[in-house]
Coordinates of C-alpha atoms in Angstrom, one line a residue:
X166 CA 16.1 -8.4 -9.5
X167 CA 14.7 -11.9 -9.1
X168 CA 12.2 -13.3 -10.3
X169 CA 9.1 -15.8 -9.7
X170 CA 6.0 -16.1 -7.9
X171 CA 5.3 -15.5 -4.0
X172 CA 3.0 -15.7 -1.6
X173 CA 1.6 -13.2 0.0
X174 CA 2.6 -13.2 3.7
X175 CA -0.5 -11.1 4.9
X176 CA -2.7 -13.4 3.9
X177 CA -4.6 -16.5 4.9
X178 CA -1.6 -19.2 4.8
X179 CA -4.1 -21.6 3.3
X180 CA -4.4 -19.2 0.2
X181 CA -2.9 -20.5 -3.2
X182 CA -3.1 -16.8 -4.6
X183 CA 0.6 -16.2 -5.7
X184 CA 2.1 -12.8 -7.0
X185 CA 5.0 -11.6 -9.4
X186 CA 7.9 -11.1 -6.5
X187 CA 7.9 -7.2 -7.0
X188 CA 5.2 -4.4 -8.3
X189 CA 2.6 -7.3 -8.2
X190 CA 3.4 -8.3 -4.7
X191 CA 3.7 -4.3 -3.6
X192 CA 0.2 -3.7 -5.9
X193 CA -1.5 -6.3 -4.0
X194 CA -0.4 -5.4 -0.6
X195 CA -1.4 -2.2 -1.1
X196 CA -4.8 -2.7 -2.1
X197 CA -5.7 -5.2 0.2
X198 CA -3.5 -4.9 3.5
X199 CA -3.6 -1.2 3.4
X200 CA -4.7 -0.8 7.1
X201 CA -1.4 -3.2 7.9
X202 CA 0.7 -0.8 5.9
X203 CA -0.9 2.7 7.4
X204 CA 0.0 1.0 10.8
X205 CA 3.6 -0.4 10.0
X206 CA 4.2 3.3 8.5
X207 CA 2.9 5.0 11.6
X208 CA 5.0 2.7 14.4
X209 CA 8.2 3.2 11.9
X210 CA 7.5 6.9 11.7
X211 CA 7.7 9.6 14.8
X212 CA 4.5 11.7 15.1
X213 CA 6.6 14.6 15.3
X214 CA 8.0 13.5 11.7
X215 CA 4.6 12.0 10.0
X216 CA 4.1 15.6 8.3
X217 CA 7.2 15.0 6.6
X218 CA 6.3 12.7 3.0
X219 CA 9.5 11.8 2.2
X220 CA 10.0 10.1 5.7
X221 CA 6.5 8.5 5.3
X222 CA 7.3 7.3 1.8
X223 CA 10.5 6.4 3.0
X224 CA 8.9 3.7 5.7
X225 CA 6.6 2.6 3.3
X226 CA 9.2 1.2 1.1
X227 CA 11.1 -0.2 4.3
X228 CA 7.6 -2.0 4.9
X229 CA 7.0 -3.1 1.0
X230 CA 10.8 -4.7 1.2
X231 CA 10.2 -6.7 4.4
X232 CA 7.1 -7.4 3.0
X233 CA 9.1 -8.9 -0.1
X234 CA 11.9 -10.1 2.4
X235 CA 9.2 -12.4 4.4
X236 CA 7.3 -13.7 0.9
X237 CA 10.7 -14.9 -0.6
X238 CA 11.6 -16.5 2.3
X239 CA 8.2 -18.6 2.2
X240 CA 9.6 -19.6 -0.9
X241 CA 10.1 -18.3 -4.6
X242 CA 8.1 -20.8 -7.1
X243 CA 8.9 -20.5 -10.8
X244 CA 5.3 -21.3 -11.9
X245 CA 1.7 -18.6 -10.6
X246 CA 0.3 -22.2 -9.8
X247 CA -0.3 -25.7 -10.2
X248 CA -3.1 -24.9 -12.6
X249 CA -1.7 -26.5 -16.4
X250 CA 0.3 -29.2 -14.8
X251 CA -0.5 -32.2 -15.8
X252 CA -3.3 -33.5 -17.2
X253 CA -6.6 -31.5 -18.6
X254 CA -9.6 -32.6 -19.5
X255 CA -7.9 -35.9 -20.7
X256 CA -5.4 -34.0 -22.9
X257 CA -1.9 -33.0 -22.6

């Protein structure tokens, strides 16, 4: 497993937020971009199949690895943020 911090794909490019590349990243994705998900699920799923769970959790894991797939290749950063870098508050 690797690890570092990502940024979240979904969200507004300008957005500093980054996430721990795994639960973290899947946690928030499915808390905020849930209506992204339902739809990515639904298009990779055929109705006829949908009553099926293990298909539907099936696509959802296909749709939380892309997801993962498209944040690590925005780049993987070893630190959450910039915050602590430097100097604070005239100290360091």
């Amino acid at each position: 497993q690797e690890f570092g911090w990502v940024r979240c794909p979904l969200c507004d490019p300008t957005s500093m937020r980054r996430f721990r590349l795994g639960r973290r990243l899947r946690e928030h994705a499915d808390a905020v971009h849930g209506a992204e998900r339902a739809e990515a699920v639904a298009m990779a799923t055929p109705a006829v199949v949908m009553a099926d769970a293990h298909t539907e959790v099936e696509a959802a894991l296909r749709w939380q690895e892309q997801l993962a797939e498209r944040a690590k290749a925005d780049g993987i950063f070893r630190q959450r943020s910039a915050a602590g870098l430097g100097r604070a508050g005239g100290q360091q």
